[in-house]
CSV table of C-alpha atoms in Angstrom, one decimal:
chain,number,residue,atom,x,y,z
A,1,MET,CA,-104.9,-72.9,-49.3
A,2,SER,CA,-105.4,-69.2,-50.1
A,3,ALA,CA,-102.5,-66.8,-50.5
A,4,ALA,CA,-103.6,-65.1,-47.2
A,5,GLN,CA,-103.6,-68.4,-45.4
A,6,ALA,CA,-100.1,-69.2,-46.7
A,7,LEU,CA,-98.7,-66.1,-45.0
A,8,SER,CA,-96.9,-66.6,-41.7
A,9,PRO,CA,-98.4,-64.9,-38.6
A,10,ARG,CA,-95.8,-62.2,-38.7
A,11,GLU,CA,-96.3,-61.6,-42.4
A,12,ARG,CA,-100.1,-61.3,-41.9
A,13,VAL,CA,-99.6,-58.8,-39.1
A,14,ALA,CA,-97.2,-56.8,-41.2
A,15,ARG,CA,-99.7,-56.5,-44.0
A,16,GLN,CA,-102.5,-55.6,-41.5
A,17,VAL,CA,-100.3,-52.9,-40.0
A,18,LEU,CA,-99.3,-51.4,-43.3
A,19,SER,CA,-102.9,-51.5,-44.6
A,20,GLY,CA,-104.2,-49.7,-41.5
A,21,ALA,CA,-106.3,-52.7,-40.3
A,22,THR,CA,-106.9,-53.3,-36.6
A,23,VAL,CA,-104.5,-55.9,-35.2
A,24,GLN,CA,-105.2,-58.1,-32.2
A,25,ALA,CA,-101.8,-58.6,-30.7
A,26,PRO,CA,-100.8,-61.6,-28.5
A,27,VAL,CA,-99.5,-61.3,-24.9
A,28,GLU,CA,-96.0,-60.8,-26.3
A,29,PRO,CA,-96.4,-58.3,-29.2
A,30,TRP,CA,-92.7,-58.1,-30.0
A,31,LYS,CA,-92.9,-61.8,-31.3
A,32,LEU,CA,-95.0,-60.5,-34.2
A,33,TYR,CA,-91.9,-58.9,-35.7
A,34,ASP,CA,-89.3,-60.6,-37.8
A,35,HIS,CA,-86.7,-58.0,-36.7
A,36,VAL,CA,-86.3,-55.6,-33.8
A,37,VAL,CA,-83.8,-52.7,-34.6
A,38,VAL,CA,-82.6,-49.9,-32.4
A,39,ILE,CA,-81.1,-46.8,-34.1
A,40,GLY,CA,-79.7,-43.7,-32.5
A,41,THR,CA,-76.7,-42.1,-30.7
A,42,GLY,CA,-75.9,-41.8,-27.1
A,43,ALA,CA,-77.1,-43.3,-23.8
A,44,LEU,CA,-80.9,-43.2,-24.4
A,45,PRO,CA,-81.1,-45.7,-27.3
A,46,ALA,CA,-78.5,-47.9,-25.6
A,47,ARG,CA,-80.5,-48.0,-22.4
A,48,CYS,CA,-83.7,-48.7,-24.3
A,49,ALA,CA,-82.1,-51.5,-26.2
A,50,GLU,CA,-80.6,-53.0,-23.0
A,51,HIS,CA,-84.0,-52.8,-21.4
A,52,LEU,CA,-85.5,-54.8,-24.3
A,53,LEU,CA,-82.8,-57.4,-24.1
A,54,ASP,CA,-83.2,-57.8,-20.4
A,55,ALA,CA,-87.0,-58.3,-21.0
A,56,GLY,CA,-86.3,-61.2,-23.4
A,57,VAL,CA,-86.7,-59.3,-26.6
A,58,LYS,CA,-84.4,-60.4,-29.4
A,59,VAL,CA,-82.7,-57.2,-30.8
A,60,ASP,CA,-81.3,-58.0,-34.3
A,61,LEU,CA,-79.4,-54.9,-35.1
A,62,LEU,CA,-78.0,-51.7,-33.5
A,63,ILE,CA,-77.4,-48.7,-35.8
A,64,GLU,CA,-75.4,-45.6,-34.8
A,65,PRO,CA,-75.9,-42.9,-37.4
A,66,GLU,CA,-73.3,-40.6,-35.8
A,67,ARG,CA,-70.9,-41.7,-33.2
A,68,ASP,CA,-70.6,-39.7,-30.0
A,69,ARG,CA,-67.4,-39.7,-27.9
A,70,PHE,CA,-68.8,-42.4,-25.5
A,71,ARG,CA,-69.9,-44.8,-28.4
A,72,SER,CA,-72.7,-46.2,-26.2
A,73,ILE,CA,-74.4,-48.2,-28.9
A,74,GLU,CA,-71.1,-49.7,-30.2
A,75,HIS,CA,-70.1,-50.7,-26.7
A,76,LEU,CA,-73.5,-52.3,-26.0
A,77,ALA,CA,-73.2,-54.3,-29.3
A,78,ARG,CA,-69.8,-55.6,-28.2
A,79,ARG,CA,-70.9,-56.4,-24.7
A,80,ARG,CA,-74.1,-58.2,-25.8
A,81,GLN,CA,-72.7,-59.6,-29.0
A,82,LEU,CA,-75.2,-57.9,-31.3
A,83,ARG,CA,-75.0,-56.9,-34.9
A,84,TYR,CA,-73.8,-53.3,-35.2
A,85,PHE,CA,-73.7,-50.8,-38.0
A,86,SER,CA,-72.6,-47.2,-38.4
A,87,GLY,CA,-72.5,-45.3,-41.7
A,88,ALA,CA,-74.0,-42.7,-44.0
A,89,ALA,CA,-77.8,-42.4,-44.5
A,90,ALA,CA,-77.8,-44.2,-47.8
A,91,SER,CA,-76.0,-47.2,-46.2
A,92,ILE,CA,-78.5,-47.2,-43.3
A,93,THR,CA,-81.4,-47.3,-45.7
A,94,GLU,CA,-79.8,-50.2,-47.6
A,95,SER,CA,-79.3,-52.1,-44.4
A,96,LEU,CA,-82.9,-51.6,-43.2
A,97,MET,CA,-84.3,-52.6,-46.6
A,98,ALA,CA,-82.2,-55.7,-46.7
A,99,LEU,CA,-83.7,-57.1,-43.5
A,100,GLY,CA,-87.0,-58.2,-45.1
A,101,GLY,CA,-90.1,-59.2,-43.3
A,102,SER,CA,-91.8,-57.0,-40.6
A,103,CYS,CA,-89.7,-54.8,-38.4
A,104,PHE,CA,-90.0,-52.9,-35.2
A,105,ILE,CA,-87.6,-50.0,-35.3
A,106,LEU,CA,-86.9,-47.9,-32.2
A,107,SER,CA,-85.4,-44.5,-33.0
A,108,ALA,CA,-84.0,-42.3,-30.2
A,109,ASN,CA,-81.6,-39.4,-30.4
A,110,ASN,CA,-81.4,-40.2,-34.1
A,111,ASN,CA,-80.6,-37.8,-36.9
A,112,TYR,CA,-81.3,-40.3,-39.7
A,113,VAL,CA,-84.5,-39.4,-41.5
A,114,PHE,CA,-86.5,-42.5,-42.5
A,115,PRO,CA,-87.2,-42.4,-46.3
A,116,ARG,CA,-90.6,-43.3,-47.6
A,117,GLN,CA,-89.6,-46.8,-48.8
A,118,VAL,CA,-88.5,-47.7,-45.2
A,119,CYS,CA,-91.7,-46.2,-43.7
A,120,GLU,CA,-94.1,-47.8,-46.1
A,121,VAL,CA,-92.6,-51.0,-47.4
A,122,ASN,CA,-90.1,-52.6,-45.0
A,123,ALA,CA,-91.1,-51.6,-41.4
A,124,ALA,CA,-94.3,-52.6,-39.7
A,125,ARG,CA,-93.7,-50.0,-36.9
A,126,ILE,CA,-91.2,-47.2,-36.3
A,127,LEU,CA,-91.2,-45.6,-32.8
A,128,ASN,CA,-89.4,-42.3,-32.3
A,129,PHE,CA,-88.3,-40.4,-29.2
A,130,HIS,CA,-88.7,-36.7,-29.3
A,131,GLY,CA,-87.1,-34.6,-26.6
A,132,GLY,CA,-90.0,-32.2,-26.3
A,133,LEU,CA,-93.8,-32.0,-26.2
A,134,LEU,CA,-95.8,-33.0,-29.3
A,135,PRO,CA,-97.8,-31.4,-30.6
A,136,GLY,CA,-95.7,-28.3,-30.1
A,137,TYR,CA,-92.1,-27.8,-31.0
A,138,ALA,CA,-90.9,-30.4,-33.5
A,139,GLY,CA,-87.5,-31.0,-35.0
A,140,ARG,CA,-84.1,-30.5,-33.4
A,141,ASN,CA,-82.8,-28.6,-30.3
A,142,THR,CA,-86.3,-27.9,-29.0
A,143,ALA,CA,-85.0,-27.0,-25.5
A,144,THR,CA,-83.3,-24.0,-27.0
A,145,TRP,CA,-86.6,-22.6,-28.2
A,146,VAL,CA,-88.5,-23.5,-25.0
A,147,VAL,CA,-86.0,-21.5,-23.0
A,148,PHE,CA,-85.7,-18.5,-25.4
A,149,ASN,CA,-89.5,-18.3,-25.8
A,150,ASN,CA,-90.1,-18.6,-22.1
A,151,VAL,CA,-92.4,-21.6,-22.4
A,152,ALA,CA,-93.7,-22.9,-19.1
A,153,PHE,CA,-93.4,-26.7,-19.7
A,154,HIS,CA,-91.1,-29.1,-21.5
A,155,GLY,CA,-91.1,-32.8,-21.7
A,156,ALA,CA,-90.7,-36.0,-23.7
A,157,THR,CA,-92.8,-37.8,-26.3
A,158,TRP,CA,-92.8,-41.2,-28.0
A,159,HIS,CA,-94.6,-41.2,-31.3
A,160,LEU,CA,-95.0,-43.3,-34.4
A,161,VAL,CA,-93.0,-42.2,-37.5
A,162,ASP,CA,-94.8,-41.1,-40.7
A,163,ALA,CA,-93.6,-39.3,-43.8
A,164,ALA,CA,-93.2,-35.9,-42.1
A,165,VAL,CA,-90.9,-34.8,-39.2
A,166,ASP,CA,-92.3,-35.5,-35.7
A,167,SER,CA,-95.9,-35.5,-36.9
A,168,GLY,CA,-96.9,-39.2,-36.3
A,169,PRO,CA,-99.4,-40.3,-33.7
A,170,VAL,CA,-98.4,-39.9,-30.1
A,171,LEU,CA,-98.2,-43.0,-27.9
A,172,ALA,CA,-96.7,-41.7,-24.7
A,173,ARG,CA,-96.1,-38.1,-23.4
A,174,ALA,CA,-95.1,-36.5,-20.1
A,175,GLU,CA,-94.2,-32.9,-19.1
A,176,PHE,CA,-92.4,-31.0,-16.4
A,177,PRO,CA,-92.3,-27.3,-15.5
A,178,VAL,CA,-89.4,-25.2,-16.7
A,179,ALA,CA,-87.5,-23.5,-13.9
A,180,ALA,CA,-86.8,-19.8,-14.3
A,181,THR,CA,-83.1,-20.3,-14.4
A,182,ALA,CA,-83.0,-23.5,-16.5
A,183,THR,CA,-80.5,-23.9,-19.3
A,184,ALA,CA,-81.2,-25.8,-22.6
A,185,GLY,CA,-78.8,-28.5,-21.5
A,186,GLN,CA,-80.6,-29.0,-18.3
A,187,LEU,CA,-83.9,-29.3,-20.1
A,188,MET,CA,-82.5,-31.7,-22.6
A,189,THR,CA,-81.0,-34.0,-19.9
A,190,ARG,CA,-84.2,-34.1,-18.0
A,191,ALA,CA,-86.3,-34.8,-21.1
A,192,ILE,CA,-84.0,-37.7,-21.9
A,193,GLU,CA,-84.4,-39.2,-18.4
A,194,LEU,CA,-88.1,-38.7,-18.6
A,195,GLY,CA,-88.1,-40.4,-22.1
A,196,PHE,CA,-86.4,-43.5,-20.7
A,197,ASP,CA,-88.8,-43.6,-17.7
A,198,LEU,CA,-91.7,-43.5,-20.2
A,199,PHE,CA,-90.2,-46.3,-22.3
A,200,ARG,CA,-89.4,-48.4,-19.3
A,201,THR,CA,-93.0,-48.1,-18.1
A,202,HIS,CA,-94.8,-48.5,-21.4
A,203,TRP,CA,-92.4,-50.5,-23.6
A,204,SER,CA,-94.7,-53.5,-24.2
A,205,ARG,CA,-97.5,-51.2,-25.3
A,206,LEU,CA,-95.2,-49.1,-27.4
A,207,LEU,CA,-94.2,-52.3,-29.4
A,208,ASP,CA,-97.8,-53.5,-29.7
A,209,PRO,CA,-99.0,-53.0,-33.3
A,210,ALA,CA,-102.6,-52.7,-32.0
A,211,GLU,CA,-101.6,-49.4,-30.3
A,212,ARG,CA,-102.3,-46.7,-32.8
A,213,GLY,CA,-101.7,-43.6,-30.7
A,214,ARG,CA,-103.4,-40.2,-30.7
A,215,SER,CA,-103.2,-38.1,-33.9
A,216,GLN,CA,-101.6,-34.7,-33.6
A,217,GLU,CA,-104.4,-32.4,-34.4
A,218,LEU,CA,-102.6,-29.1,-33.6
A,219,PRO,CA,-99.8,-27.9,-35.9
A,220,ASN,CA,-96.2,-28.2,-34.9
A,221,VAL,CA,-93.4,-25.6,-35.3
A,222,THR,CA,-90.5,-27.5,-36.8
A,223,TYR,CA,-86.9,-26.4,-36.2
A,224,LYS,CA,-83.8,-27.5,-38.0
A,225,SER,CA,-80.5,-28.1,-36.2
A,226,THR,CA,-79.1,-24.9,-37.7
A,227,ASP,CA,-82.0,-22.7,-36.5
A,228,LEU,CA,-81.0,-20.5,-33.6
A,229,PRO,CA,-82.5,-17.5,-31.9
A,230,ASN,CA,-81.4,-14.3,-33.8
A,231,GLY,CA,-79.1,-16.6,-35.8
A,232,GLY,CA,-77.1,-17.3,-32.6
A,233,GLU,CA,-76.1,-13.6,-32.1
A,234,LEU,CA,-76.7,-11.7,-28.9
A,235,CYS,CA,-78.4,-8.4,-29.6
A,236,ARG,CA,-77.1,-5.5,-27.6
A,237,THR,CA,-80.5,-3.8,-27.5
A,238,TRP,CA,-82.3,-6.7,-25.8
A,239,SER,CA,-83.5,-6.3,-22.2
A,240,PHE,CA,-81.9,-8.1,-19.3
A,241,ASP,CA,-84.6,-10.8,-19.3
A,242,VAL,CA,-84.3,-11.5,-23.0
A,243,THR,CA,-80.5,-11.5,-22.9
A,244,CYS,CA,-80.6,-14.0,-20.0
A,245,ARG,CA,-83.0,-16.3,-21.8
A,246,PHE,CA,-80.8,-16.2,-25.0
A,247,LEU,CA,-77.7,-17.2,-23.1
A,248,ARG,CA,-79.5,-20.0,-21.2
A,249,ALA,CA,-81.1,-21.1,-24.5
A,250,MET,CA,-77.7,-21.5,-26.1
A,251,ASP,CA,-76.2,-23.2,-23.1
A,252,TYR,CA,-75.8,-27.0,-23.4
A,253,GLY,CA,-72.8,-27.2,-21.2
A,254,PRO,CA,-69.7,-29.2,-22.3
A,255,ILE,CA,-71.8,-31.2,-24.8
A,256,GLY,CA,-71.8,-28.3,-27.3
A,257,VAL,CA,-75.1,-29.2,-29.1
A,258,VAL,CA,-75.2,-25.8,-30.8
A,259,ARG,CA,-72.3,-23.5,-31.8
A,260,PRO,CA,-71.2,-20.9,-29.3
A,261,PRO,CA,-73.3,-17.7,-29.2
A,262,ARG,CA,-71.8,-14.6,-30.6
A,263,ILE,CA,-71.7,-10.9,-29.9
A,264,VAL,CA,-70.5,-7.9,-31.9
A,265,ALA,CA,-68.3,-5.4,-30.0
A,266,ASP,CA,-65.9,-2.7,-31.3
A,267,GLY,CA,-66.6,-3.8,-34.9
A,268,ARG,CA,-65.5,-7.3,-34.2
A,269,VAL,CA,-67.4,-10.6,-33.8
A,270,PHE,CA,-66.7,-12.6,-30.6
A,271,GLU,CA,-67.7,-16.0,-29.4
A,272,ILE,CA,-69.2,-16.2,-25.9
A,273,ALA,CA,-67.2,-18.8,-24.0
A,274,ARG,CA,-68.8,-18.3,-20.6
A,275,TYR,CA,-71.3,-16.1,-18.9
A,276,ARG,CA,-72.4,-15.0,-15.4
A,277,ILE,CA,-75.8,-13.6,-14.6
A,278,LEU,CA,-76.1,-11.2,-11.7
A,279,PRO,CA,-79.6,-10.0,-11.1
A,280,GLY,CA,-80.1,-6.7,-9.3
A,281,SER,CA,-77.0,-4.8,-7.9
A,282,ALA,CA,-73.8,-6.8,-7.6
A,283,SER,CA,-71.0,-6.2,-5.2
A,284,ALA,CA,-67.4,-5.8,-6.4
A,285,ALA,CA,-66.6,-9.3,-5.2
A,286,GLU,CA,-69.5,-10.8,-7.2
A,287,SER,CA,-68.5,-8.9,-10.2
A,288,ARG,CA,-65.0,-10.3,-10.6
A,289,PRO,CA,-64.0,-10.6,-14.2
A,290,LEU,CA,-64.6,-13.8,-16.2
A,291,GLY,CA,-61.7,-13.3,-18.6
A,292,SER,CA,-58.8,-15.7,-18.8
A,293,ARG,CA,-55.6,-16.3,-20.8
A,294,ASN,CA,-57.7,-17.3,-23.8
A,295,ALA,CA,-60.7,-15.0,-23.3
A,296,ARG,CA,-61.4,-11.5,-22.3
A,297,SER,CA,-64.1,-10.2,-20.0
A,298,MET,CA,-67.0,-8.1,-21.2
A,299,THR,CA,-69.8,-6.6,-18.9
A,300,LEU,CA,-73.3,-5.8,-20.0
A,301,ARG,CA,-75.2,-3.6,-17.5
A,302,PHE,CA,-79.0,-3.3,-17.3
A,303,PRO,CA,-81.3,-1.5,-14.9
A,304,ASP,CA,-82.3,-4.8,-13.3
A,305,GLY,CA,-79.0,-6.7,-13.5
A,306,THR,CA,-75.5,-7.3,-14.8
A,307,ILE,CA,-74.2,-10.0,-17.2
A,308,GLN,CA,-70.5,-10.8,-17.4
A,309,LEU,CA,-69.2,-12.5,-20.5
A,310,ALA,CA,-65.9,-14.3,-21.3
A,311,VAL,CA,-65.4,-13.8,-25.0
A,312,ARG,CA,-62.8,-14.7,-27.6
A,313,PRO,CA,-62.5,-13.7,-31.3
A,314,ALA,CA,-64.8,-15.7,-33.5
A,315,PRO,CA,-62.8,-17.6,-36.1
A,316,GLY,CA,-62.9,-16.0,-39.6
A,317,ARG,CA,-65.4,-13.3,-38.7
A,318,THR,CA,-65.3,-9.5,-38.7
A,319,GLU,CA,-68.2,-7.0,-38.7
């Protein structure tokens, strides 16, 4: 018996996938993998993992790189009696490398960057959710840039992971128009819902090692989590339209994905706690102050509208 014949079906598929060969998958492609792993934070990876479990897929491990306040992944692991791990990047890499055999890894809302040894040695297939359209805006907080740059469409993408950030072949993608008054938080929420709908519809194909996806021929613009329009500071010389887009681009609601926007006034730096946009002329009733016990009101007037801000001193900052 040759060395190739001695390999198990899963091991043969893993070698074929890693070598770039064409794979003919059976009716149930997930059975080709020795391990199925879900990694990420929040509701989306938990919902995807539960969908796989309900479809009969054996999920071996749930990994939560950073815990959110709801701990969706941890609660799912307890409820479904699954292996669960949360820790630093080095510990995650060690856990993945220790699995052995071929793996399918589903990554959603995940800030862990897969190192080369995991991409090329251990895993047969890594699928990642991107809350945006690829090719296009890659990286973190893409909804911020879609709003600020006045982009017409936003969406969701499932793609394979390679050595670079959000550059792997696209397997599933859908878009929706951006409303004129949309905030970054609203776009993020809708993209996540769309991402789950895509996964629920195409999950079997997404797991199939025979599905290679479509290469991203156009270049992406990649943003880091620390990248913000104008460094996160409202410019007093902007027009009404740009100022509105900036505020909506920084607005993720109570989730607080990005730090609060700032504004300089009277030689001091303030955080913008809340805002109200009043296009055109506003009556006295509409223009009631936004200030409160912990914040003061500030009004920005433009030829085509008024913006009211509730601001508070930025900690440790002066101008």
